[in-house]
Amino acid sequence: MGTVRRYWRLLGIQLKASGLLALQYRADFFTEGVTSLFWTFTALAPLFVVFGERPVVEGWSFGESLLVVGWFTLLQGILEGAINPSLTGVVEHIRKGTLDFVLLKPADAQFLVSTQRFLPWRAFNVLTGLGLFFYAFTKLGRAPSVTGVLSSVLLLGTSTLLLYSLWILTVSAAFYVVRVDNLTYLFTSIFDFARWPSSVFQGVAKGALTIFFTYVIPLALMTTFPAEAMLGRLPLHALGGAVVGSVVFAWIARRVWQRSIRHYTSASS
Amino acid sequence: MSARNTLRAMPTLLKVGFAESVAYRAEMLIWVLSTTMPLVNMVLWMAVARSAPVGRFGQADFVGYFLATFAVRQLTSSWAAWLINWEVRQGTLSMRLLRPISPLWAYAAENIAGFPMRLLVAVPVTVLAVVLVGSRAVPQHAWQWAFFVLAVLGGWAISFLANVTIGALSFFLGSSQKVMEVWLVLYFVCSGYMYPVELLPSGLRTVINWLPFRYQIGLPVELMTSAHEWREALALLGAQWAWVAVLFVLSVGVWKQGVKRFAAFGG
């Protein structure tokens, strides 16, 4: 119990440091807001064009797809505000050989690197995502059910866990191919596939892509599942699968991370 | 910095640039992999076109269009804005300014020298398109090839000059990364990168025809997939090169004013 308390306190300290740093750059609040709205607009532009052509694409109407984009935007906020900044720091540490300082500290290395930096203003995307949900349900002309909302909140947890684990796996790769600072771009471009309901990919290669994005890189679980949960059409076993799957995925990511850490030889050795 | 100096230095600059692009090939591969957006859009539009074609686009046409988009993006991209921003902030630009040749030429040379490596990506993708879609994935006649090459050059020139203009704004703003981001969003939305421009409503299309973005990606792709008769193609090429001229004047102007300021605070 003592260790859990200690880690909570550590998290508090790290959050406070990032928070103070963010308060120094208050103008960022405005610019982040504007850029977030801008990017949301790019995400929406193809949606308008596509649904200008067809009312329903692979079983998804405009309003329903908006929910997927909403989840995409929301998770992007979490990714860019809470996950990306710290873990990009790891790549930097590896390159400069300063990861030793982190490893020497008497706390779990994965915890330390994952909490070292937050960019709170990026959370603006979360607000944009919520706005999209609101707009989508106005379009659909109904409100989400209570169970729908509850299960989507649960899925928010699993999605965040999945996203974080995927990032841990990507960062682990940096231990082996050190000279790669663009991993972030690669990652975000793969994440791009999550903008669309996963069933859209069914028509290609006999559904291989859908299977790939559900089980290998579980993008479908991150945006399509929560959207379906909100619409109240996600089967219970899929919900259970998402919870179990994300925990297993996180466990694998942790094991890979630990292996990579052992593989890591510092700059001095 | 006379024209003769520049001409004499060019081969060396190109050689150095090429060596660099070979040395950082792993990085380049990551960059290429991170431009997968056309593939996402290809799959999406194939789903849309599954039951019936959209406009003149059937499923195969979308495959051809978006593979061409992928290839053209490789050939027309430029990253000079990031480089200029970085060098202005770090102050390393002063080293470039000491040389007897304008840094703009150096940036251009670095970009052009990456071409062979980029062709290594673009050509197989084009071959794949021909395998999947047939010969209509590439221009049919000699004049169409010529127009296509001109359009790719023009597309690259627009990207590069816009990059220089926005990069040079960092002399005045401290950092022009955000401006670049805005440019990129407009580029994604208006260039035909996410959907063929002709699928847009006609009012919007008229606006887009007046903006530079379509000429960066859309026009080369359309010429590659033979979407236009030669008369129309010629008019569009004219508009493209008009933009090249405008951006050339603009970029040189902003750059010159900016360097003066840089010298002022760099001492």
Short mmCIF file of N, CA, C and O in Angstrom, two decimals, chain B residues 139-256:
data_model
loop_
_atom_site.label_atom_id
_atom_site.label_comp_id
_atom_site.label_asym_id
_atom_site.label_seq_id
_atom_site.Cartn_x
_atom_site.Cartn_y
_atom_site.Cartn_z
N PRO B 139 0.09 8.36 -68.01
CA PRO B 139 -0.27 9.07 -69.24
C PRO B 139 -0.16 8.18 -70.48
O PRO B 139 0.68 7.28 -70.54
N GLN B 140 -1.05 8.46 -71.45
CA GLN B 140 -1.12 7.61 -72.64
C GLN B 140 -0.23 8.09 -73.78
O GLN B 140 0.31 7.28 -74.52
N HIS B 141 -0.12 9.43 -73.94
CA HIS B 141 0.62 9.96 -75.08
C HIS B 141 1.87 10.69 -74.61
O HIS B 141 1.99 11.03 -73.44
N ALA B 142 2.74 10.93 -75.59
CA ALA B 142 4.00 11.63 -75.27
C ALA B 142 3.71 13.00 -74.69
O ALA B 142 4.30 13.40 -73.69
N TRP B 143 2.75 13.73 -75.31
CA TRP B 143 2.47 15.10 -74.79
C TRP B 143 1.95 15.05 -73.38
O TRP B 143 2.24 15.91 -72.54
N GLN B 144 1.21 13.97 -73.07
CA GLN B 144 0.69 13.87 -71.70
C GLN B 144 1.82 13.64 -70.70
O GLN B 144 1.81 14.16 -69.59
N TRP B 145 2.81 12.85 -71.12
CA TRP B 145 3.98 12.65 -70.26
C TRP B 145 4.70 13.97 -70.03
O TRP B 145 5.09 14.30 -68.91
N ALA B 146 4.87 14.72 -71.13
CA ALA B 146 5.58 16.01 -71.02
C ALA B 146 4.83 16.93 -70.07
O ALA B 146 5.43 17.55 -69.18
N PHE B 147 3.50 17.01 -70.24
CA PHE B 147 2.70 17.85 -69.35
C PHE B 147 2.82 17.39 -67.90
O PHE B 147 2.91 18.19 -66.98
N PHE B 148 2.82 16.07 -67.72
CA PHE B 148 2.90 15.52 -66.38
C PHE B 148 4.21 15.94 -65.70
O PHE B 148 4.23 16.39 -64.55
N VAL B 149 5.32 15.79 -66.46
CA VAL B 149 6.63 16.16 -65.89
C VAL B 149 6.65 17.64 -65.53
O VAL B 149 7.08 18.03 -64.43
N LEU B 150 6.10 18.47 -66.43
CA LEU B 150 6.02 19.92 -66.14
C LEU B 150 5.19 20.19 -64.89
O LEU B 150 5.55 21.02 -64.05
N ALA B 151 4.10 19.43 -64.75
CA ALA B 151 3.21 19.65 -63.61
C ALA B 151 3.89 19.24 -62.32
O ALA B 151 3.72 19.89 -61.28
N VAL B 152 4.67 18.15 -62.36
CA VAL B 152 5.38 17.72 -61.16
C VAL B 152 6.41 18.78 -60.77
O VAL B 152 6.52 19.16 -59.59
N LEU B 153 7.14 19.28 -61.78
CA LEU B 153 8.13 20.33 -61.50
C LEU B 153 7.45 21.56 -60.90
O LEU B 153 7.92 22.13 -59.91
N GLY B 154 6.32 21.96 -61.52
CA GLY B 154 5.59 23.12 -61.02
C GLY B 154 5.08 22.88 -59.61
O GLY B 154 5.15 23.76 -58.74
N GLY B 155 4.59 21.67 -59.36
CA GLY B 155 4.09 21.33 -58.03
C GLY B 155 5.19 21.41 -56.99
O GLY B 155 5.00 21.97 -55.90
N TRP B 156 6.35 20.89 -57.37
CA TRP B 156 7.48 20.97 -56.44
C TRP B 156 7.86 22.43 -56.20
O TRP B 156 8.10 22.84 -55.06
N ALA B 157 7.90 23.21 -57.29
CA ALA B 157 8.31 24.61 -57.16
C ALA B 157 7.36 25.36 -56.23
O ALA B 157 7.81 26.14 -55.38
N ILE B 158 6.06 25.10 -56.35
CA ILE B 158 5.10 25.78 -55.46
C ILE B 158 5.36 25.38 -54.02
O ILE B 158 5.44 26.23 -53.12
N SER B 159 5.54 24.07 -53.78
CA SER B 159 5.80 23.62 -52.40
C SER B 159 7.06 24.28 -51.85
O SER B 159 7.06 24.80 -50.73
N PHE B 160 8.10 24.26 -52.66
CA PHE B 160 9.37 24.78 -52.19
C PHE B 160 9.30 26.28 -51.91
O PHE B 160 9.71 26.75 -50.84
N LEU B 161 8.74 27.02 -52.86
CA LEU B 161 8.71 28.48 -52.70
C LEU B 161 7.78 28.88 -51.55
O LEU B 161 8.09 29.81 -50.80
N ALA B 162 6.69 28.16 -51.39
CA ALA B 162 5.80 28.45 -50.26
C ALA B 162 6.53 28.16 -48.96
O ALA B 162 6.43 28.91 -47.98
N ASN B 163 7.29 27.06 -48.95
CA ASN B 163 8.08 26.72 -47.77
C ASN B 163 9.08 27.81 -47.44
O ASN B 163 9.27 28.16 -46.27
N VAL B 164 9.74 28.34 -48.48
CA VAL B 164 10.73 29.40 -48.24
C VAL B 164 10.04 30.65 -47.70
O VAL B 164 10.49 31.26 -46.73
N THR B 165 8.89 31.00 -48.33
CA THR B 165 8.18 32.19 -47.88
C THR B 165 7.79 32.06 -46.42
O THR B 165 8.04 32.97 -45.60
N ILE B 166 7.17 30.92 -46.08
CA ILE B 166 6.70 30.74 -44.70
C ILE B 166 7.89 30.61 -43.75
O ILE B 166 7.90 31.17 -42.66
N GLY B 167 8.93 29.90 -44.21
CA GLY B 167 10.13 29.78 -43.39
C GLY B 167 10.73 31.14 -43.10
O GLY B 167 11.13 31.44 -41.97
N ALA B 168 10.75 32.02 -44.12
CA ALA B 168 11.35 33.34 -43.94
C ALA B 168 10.53 34.22 -43.01
O ALA B 168 11.04 35.17 -42.43
N LEU B 169 9.25 33.89 -42.84
CA LEU B 169 8.43 34.65 -41.90
C LEU B 169 8.98 34.52 -40.47
O LEU B 169 8.71 35.36 -39.62
N SER B 170 9.76 33.44 -40.25
CA SER B 170 10.30 33.25 -38.89
C SER B 170 11.29 34.36 -38.53
O SER B 170 11.56 34.60 -37.35
N PHE B 171 11.80 35.08 -39.51
CA PHE B 171 12.65 36.24 -39.22
C PHE B 171 11.85 37.31 -38.48
O PHE B 171 12.36 38.05 -37.66
N PHE B 172 10.55 37.37 -38.81
CA PHE B 172 9.71 38.42 -38.23
C PHE B 172 8.93 37.92 -37.01
O PHE B 172 8.65 38.68 -36.11
N LEU B 173 8.58 36.62 -37.03
CA LEU B 173 7.69 36.10 -35.99
C LEU B 173 8.42 35.34 -34.90
O LEU B 173 7.81 34.95 -33.92
N GLY B 174 9.70 35.08 -35.09
CA GLY B 174 10.39 34.22 -34.14
C GLY B 174 10.27 32.77 -34.55
O GLY B 174 11.25 32.05 -34.70
N SER B 175 9.04 32.33 -34.77
CA SER B 175 8.83 31.00 -35.31
C SER B 175 7.59 31.01 -36.18
O SER B 175 6.57 31.58 -35.82
N SER B 176 7.69 30.39 -37.35
CA SER B 176 6.52 30.38 -38.23
C SER B 176 5.96 28.97 -38.36
O SER B 176 5.28 28.65 -39.32
N GLN B 177 6.24 28.13 -37.38
CA GLN B 177 5.74 26.75 -37.42
C GLN B 177 4.22 26.71 -37.50
O GLN B 177 3.65 25.90 -38.21
N LYS B 178 3.58 27.61 -36.73
CA LYS B 178 2.11 27.59 -36.70
C LYS B 178 1.54 28.02 -38.04
O LYS B 178 0.53 27.48 -38.49
N VAL B 179 2.21 28.99 -38.68
CA VAL B 179 1.76 29.42 -40.01
C VAL B 179 1.85 28.24 -40.96
O VAL B 179 0.95 27.98 -41.77
N MET B 180 2.95 27.50 -40.84
CA MET B 180 3.13 26.33 -41.70
C MET B 180 2.02 25.32 -41.46
O MET B 180 1.53 24.70 -42.40
N GLU B 181 1.62 25.18 -40.19
CA GLU B 181 0.56 24.23 -39.88
C GLU B 181 -0.74 24.62 -40.57
O GLU B 181 -1.43 23.78 -41.13
N VAL B 182 -1.02 25.93 -40.54
CA VAL B 182 -2.24 26.41 -41.20
C VAL B 182 -2.17 26.13 -42.70
O VAL B 182 -3.11 25.64 -43.32
N TRP B 183 -1.02 26.42 -43.28
CA TRP B 183 -0.81 26.15 -44.71
C TRP B 183 -1.07 24.67 -45.00
O TRP B 183 -1.75 24.31 -45.95
N LEU B 184 -0.53 23.81 -44.14
CA LEU B 184 -0.66 22.37 -44.36
C LEU B 184 -2.11 21.91 -44.30
O LEU B 184 -2.53 21.08 -45.12
N VAL B 185 -2.87 22.47 -43.36
CA VAL B 185 -4.28 22.08 -43.27
C VAL B 185 -4.99 22.45 -44.57
O VAL B 185 -5.70 21.64 -45.16
N LEU B 186 -4.76 23.71 -45.04
CA LEU B 186 -5.41 24.14 -46.28
C LEU B 186 -4.97 23.24 -47.43
O LEU B 186 -5.76 22.89 -48.31
N TYR B 187 -3.70 22.85 -47.39
CA TYR B 187 -3.15 21.99 -48.42
C TYR B 187 -3.87 20.64 -48.44
O TYR B 187 -4.28 20.14 -49.47
N PHE B 188 -4.06 20.07 -47.23
CA PHE B 188 -4.74 18.78 -47.17
C PHE B 188 -6.16 18.88 -47.69
O PHE B 188 -6.64 18.02 -48.42
N VAL B 189 -6.84 19.97 -47.32
CA VAL B 189 -8.25 20.08 -47.65
C VAL B 189 -8.47 20.46 -49.12
O VAL B 189 -9.38 19.96 -49.77
N CYS B 190 -7.59 21.31 -49.65
CA CYS B 190 -7.86 21.88 -50.99
C CYS B 190 -7.06 21.24 -52.13
O CYS B 190 -7.31 21.55 -53.29
N SER B 191 -6.08 20.40 -51.82
CA SER B 191 -5.15 20.01 -52.88
C SER B 191 -5.59 18.80 -53.68
O SER B 191 -4.98 18.45 -54.68
N GLY B 192 -6.65 18.12 -53.24
CA GLY B 192 -6.99 16.88 -53.92
C GLY B 192 -6.26 15.70 -53.31
O GLY B 192 -6.27 14.60 -53.85
N TYR B 193 -5.68 15.93 -52.16
CA TYR B 193 -4.91 14.89 -51.48
C TYR B 193 -5.84 13.87 -50.82
O TYR B 193 -5.56 12.68 -50.79
N MET B 194 -6.97 14.34 -50.31
CA MET B 194 -7.89 13.45 -49.60
C MET B 194 -9.05 12.97 -50.46
O MET B 194 -9.67 11.97 -50.16
N TYR B 195 -9.35 13.72 -51.50
CA TYR B 195 -10.42 13.37 -52.42
C TYR B 195 -10.17 14.12 -53.71
O TYR B 195 -9.61 15.20 -53.69
N PRO B 196 -10.58 13.55 -54.85
CA PRO B 196 -10.41 14.30 -56.10
C PRO B 196 -11.19 15.60 -56.03
O PRO B 196 -12.34 15.60 -55.58
N VAL B 197 -10.55 16.69 -56.43
CA VAL B 197 -11.17 18.01 -56.32
C VAL B 197 -12.49 18.07 -57.08
O VAL B 197 -13.43 18.76 -56.69
N GLU B 198 -12.59 17.29 -58.17
CA GLU B 198 -13.80 17.39 -58.99
C GLU B 198 -15.04 16.84 -58.30
O GLU B 198 -16.16 17.03 -58.79
N LEU B 199 -14.87 16.18 -57.14
CA LEU B 199 -16.04 15.71 -56.41
C LEU B 199 -16.66 16.80 -55.54
O LEU B 199 -17.73 16.61 -54.97
N LEU B 200 -15.98 17.94 -55.46
CA LEU B 200 -16.49 19.03 -54.63
C LEU B 200 -17.58 19.79 -55.40
O LEU B 200 -17.60 19.77 -56.62
N PRO B 201 -18.46 20.48 -54.66
CA PRO B 201 -19.45 21.31 -55.34
C PRO B 201 -18.76 22.41 -56.16
O PRO B 201 -17.66 22.85 -55.82
N SER B 202 -19.42 22.84 -57.25
CA SER B 202 -18.72 23.65 -58.23
C SER B 202 -18.28 25.00 -57.68
O SER B 202 -17.25 25.53 -58.08
N GLY B 203 -19.05 25.57 -56.74
CA GLY B 203 -18.66 26.87 -56.18
C GLY B 203 -17.32 26.77 -55.48
O GLY B 203 -16.43 27.59 -55.69
N LEU B 204 -17.18 25.73 -54.68
CA LEU B 204 -15.95 25.51 -53.94
C LEU B 204 -14.79 25.23 -54.89
O LEU B 204 -13.66 25.68 -54.67
N ARG B 205 -15.11 24.54 -55.98
CA ARG B 205 -14.07 24.19 -56.96
C ARG B 205 -13.48 25.45 -57.58
O ARG B 205 -12.29 25.54 -57.82
N THR B 206 -14.34 26.42 -57.83
CA THR B 206 -13.87 27.67 -58.42
C THR B 206 -12.88 28.35 -57.48
O THR B 206 -11.83 28.83 -57.92
N VAL B 207 -13.22 28.38 -56.20
CA VAL B 207 -12.31 28.98 -55.23
C VAL B 207 -10.98 28.25 -55.23
O VAL B 207 -9.90 28.85 -55.27
N ILE B 208 -11.06 26.92 -55.22
CA ILE B 208 -9.84 26.11 -55.15
C ILE B 208 -8.97 26.31 -56.39
O ILE B 208 -7.74 26.31 -56.31
N ASN B 209 -9.62 26.53 -57.53
CA ASN B 209 -8.83 26.77 -58.75
C ASN B 209 -7.99 28.03 -58.65
O ASN B 209 -6.99 28.17 -59.33
N TRP B 210 -8.44 28.97 -57.82
CA TRP B 210 -7.69 30.22 -57.66
C TRP B 210 -6.58 30.10 -56.62
O TRP B 210 -5.70 30.94 -56.55
N LEU B 211 -6.64 29.06 -55.79
CA LEU B 211 -5.63 28.88 -54.73
C LEU B 211 -4.48 28.03 -55.26
O LEU B 211 -4.64 27.29 -56.24
N PRO B 212 -3.32 28.10 -54.61
CA PRO B 212 -2.18 27.35 -55.13
C PRO B 212 -2.22 25.84 -54.86
O PRO B 212 -1.56 25.07 -55.54
N PHE B 213 -3.02 25.41 -53.85
CA PHE B 213 -2.87 24.06 -53.34
C PHE B 213 -3.15 22.97 -54.36
O PHE B 213 -2.46 21.96 -54.43
N ARG B 214 -4.17 23.19 -55.18
CA ARG B 214 -4.54 22.15 -56.13
C ARG B 214 -3.39 21.86 -57.10
O ARG B 214 -3.25 20.76 -57.61
N TYR B 215 -2.59 22.90 -57.35
CA TYR B 215 -1.51 22.74 -58.33
C TYR B 215 -0.31 22.01 -57.75
O TYR B 215 0.64 21.68 -58.45
N GLN B 216 -0.34 21.78 -56.42
CA GLN B 216 0.76 21.04 -55.81
C GLN B 216 0.60 19.53 -56.01
O GLN B 216 1.55 18.82 -56.25
N ILE B 217 -0.62 19.05 -55.84
CA ILE B 217 -0.86 17.61 -55.90
C ILE B 217 -1.90 17.26 -56.96
O ILE B 217 -1.68 16.43 -57.84
N GLY B 218 -3.02 17.94 -56.89
CA GLY B 218 -4.16 17.59 -57.73
C GLY B 218 -3.84 17.59 -59.21
O GLY B 218 -4.11 16.62 -59.90
N LEU B 219 -3.23 18.68 -59.67
CA LEU B 219 -2.98 18.78 -61.11
C LEU B 219 -2.04 17.69 -61.62
O LEU B 219 -2.37 17.00 -62.59
N PRO B 220 -0.85 17.47 -60.98
CA PRO B 220 0.00 16.38 -61.46
C PRO B 220 -0.73 15.03 -61.46
O PRO B 220 -0.60 14.26 -62.42
N VAL B 221 -1.51 14.79 -60.42
CA VAL B 221 -2.23 13.52 -60.35
C VAL B 221 -3.25 13.41 -61.48
O VAL B 221 -3.35 12.37 -62.14
N GLU B 222 -3.98 14.51 -61.72
CA GLU B 222 -4.98 14.48 -62.79
C GLU B 222 -4.31 14.24 -64.13
O GLU B 222 -4.83 13.51 -64.98
N LEU B 223 -3.13 14.87 -64.34
CA LEU B 223 -2.46 14.68 -65.62
C LEU B 223 -1.91 13.27 -65.74
O LEU B 223 -1.86 12.70 -66.82
N MET B 224 -1.51 12.70 -64.60
CA MET B 224 -0.99 11.34 -64.64
C MET B 224 -2.10 10.37 -65.02
O MET B 224 -1.89 9.40 -65.73
N THR B 225 -3.30 10.62 -64.52
CA THR B 225 -4.40 9.71 -64.82
C THR B 225 -5.24 10.20 -66.00
O THR B 225 -6.38 9.77 -66.19
N SER B 226 -4.64 11.11 -66.80
CA SER B 226 -5.25 11.60 -68.04
C SER B 226 -6.69 12.08 -67.87
O SER B 226 -7.59 11.66 -68.59
N ALA B 227 -6.89 12.97 -66.89
CA ALA B 227 -8.25 13.45 -66.65
C ALA B 227 -8.64 14.59 -67.58
O ALA B 227 -9.82 14.92 -67.67
N HIS B 228 -7.65 15.22 -68.27
CA HIS B 228 -7.99 16.42 -69.04
C HIS B 228 -7.61 16.29 -70.51
O HIS B 228 -6.66 15.61 -70.87
N GLU B 229 -8.37 16.98 -71.37
CA GLU B 229 -7.96 17.20 -72.75
C GLU B 229 -6.80 18.19 -72.75
O GLU B 229 -6.58 18.90 -71.76
N TRP B 230 -6.07 18.23 -73.88
CA TRP B 230 -4.84 19.03 -73.82
C TRP B 230 -5.10 20.52 -73.64
O TRP B 230 -4.34 21.22 -72.97
N ARG B 231 -6.24 21.00 -74.19
CA ARG B 231 -6.51 22.43 -74.06
C ARG B 231 -6.71 22.82 -72.59
O ARG B 231 -6.12 23.76 -72.07
N GLU B 232 -7.52 22.00 -71.89
CA GLU B 232 -7.80 22.25 -70.49
C GLU B 232 -6.52 22.09 -69.66
O GLU B 232 -6.23 22.88 -68.75
N ALA B 233 -5.75 21.04 -70.01
CA ALA B 233 -4.51 20.77 -69.29
C ALA B 233 -3.57 21.96 -69.41
O ALA B 233 -2.91 22.37 -68.44
N LEU B 234 -3.53 22.53 -70.62
CA LEU B 234 -2.63 23.66 -70.86
C LEU B 234 -3.03 24.86 -70.00
O LEU B 234 -2.17 25.51 -69.39
N ALA B 235 -4.34 25.10 -69.93
CA ALA B 235 -4.82 26.23 -69.12
C ALA B 235 -4.44 26.03 -67.66
O ALA B 235 -3.97 26.95 -66.98
N LEU B 236 -4.61 24.81 -67.17
CA LEU B 236 -4.30 24.53 -65.77
C LEU B 236 -2.80 24.66 -65.51
O LEU B 236 -2.37 25.18 -64.48
N LEU B 237 -2.00 24.17 -66.47
CA LEU B 237 -0.55 24.31 -66.33
C LEU B 237 -0.16 25.79 -66.28
O LEU B 237 0.71 26.19 -65.51
N GLY B 238 -0.85 26.60 -67.12
CA GLY B 238 -0.58 28.04 -67.12
C GLY B 238 -0.85 28.62 -65.74
O GLY B 238 -0.02 29.37 -65.19
N ALA B 239 -1.99 28.23 -65.15
CA ALA B 239 -2.33 28.74 -63.82
C ALA B 239 -1.28 28.29 -62.81
O ALA B 239 -0.87 29.05 -61.93
N GLN B 240 -0.83 27.04 -62.96
CA GLN B 240 0.17 26.53 -62.03
C GLN B 240 1.45 27.36 -62.08
O GLN B 240 1.95 27.81 -61.06
N TRP B 241 1.92 27.58 -63.31
CA TRP B 241 3.19 28.30 -63.42
C TRP B 241 3.05 29.78 -63.09
O TRP B 241 4.02 30.41 -62.66
N ALA B 242 1.84 30.30 -63.22
CA ALA B 242 1.60 31.67 -62.75
C ALA B 242 1.82 31.71 -61.23
O ALA B 242 2.45 32.64 -60.70
N TRP B 243 1.33 30.71 -60.53
CA TRP B 243 1.53 30.64 -59.08
C TRP B 243 3.02 30.49 -58.75
O TRP B 243 3.49 31.07 -57.78
N VAL B 244 3.73 29.71 -59.57
CA VAL B 244 5.17 29.57 -59.34
C VAL B 244 5.82 30.95 -59.41
O VAL B 244 6.62 31.32 -58.53
N ALA B 245 5.42 31.73 -60.43
CA ALA B 245 6.03 33.06 -60.59
C ALA B 245 5.70 33.96 -59.41
O ALA B 245 6.58 34.62 -58.84
N VAL B 246 4.42 33.97 -59.00
CA VAL B 246 4.00 34.82 -57.88
C VAL B 246 4.78 34.45 -56.62
O VAL B 246 5.33 35.30 -55.91
N LEU B 247 4.84 33.14 -56.35
CA LEU B 247 5.51 32.70 -55.13
C LEU B 247 7.01 32.96 -55.19
O LEU B 247 7.65 33.20 -54.17
N PHE B 248 7.56 32.91 -56.41
CA PHE B 248 8.99 33.19 -56.54
C PHE B 248 9.28 34.63 -56.10
O PHE B 248 10.15 34.87 -55.27
N VAL B 249 8.51 35.56 -56.65
CA VAL B 249 8.71 36.97 -56.29
C VAL B 249 8.51 37.17 -54.79
O VAL B 249 9.32 37.79 -54.10
N LEU B 250 7.42 36.59 -54.30
CA LEU B 250 7.07 36.74 -52.89
C LEU B 250 8.17 36.18 -51.98
O LEU B 250 8.62 36.83 -51.03
N SER B 251 8.64 34.97 -52.31
CA SER B 251 9.60 34.32 -51.41
C SER B 251 10.92 35.08 -51.39
O SER B 251 11.50 35.30 -50.32
N VAL B 252 11.37 35.52 -52.57
CA VAL B 252 12.63 36.26 -52.60
C VAL B 252 12.50 37.58 -51.83
O VAL B 252 13.38 37.95 -51.05
N GLY B 253 11.34 38.24 -52.02
CA GLY B 253 11.11 39.49 -51.32
C GLY B 253 11.13 39.31 -49.81
O GLY B 253 11.87 40.00 -49.09
N VAL B 254 10.35 38.36 -49.31
CA VAL B 254 10.26 38.15 -47.86
C VAL B 254 11.62 37.72 -47.32
O VAL B 254 12.07 38.18 -46.27
N TRP B 255 12.29 36.85 -48.05
CA TRP B 255 13.60 36.37 -47.61
C TRP B 255 14.59 37.52 -47.46
O TRP B 255 15.26 37.64 -46.44
N LYS B 256 14.63 38.39 -48.50
CA LYS B 256 15.61 39.49 -48.46
C LYS B 256 15.35 40.42 -47.29
O LYS B 256 16.27 40.81 -46.57
#
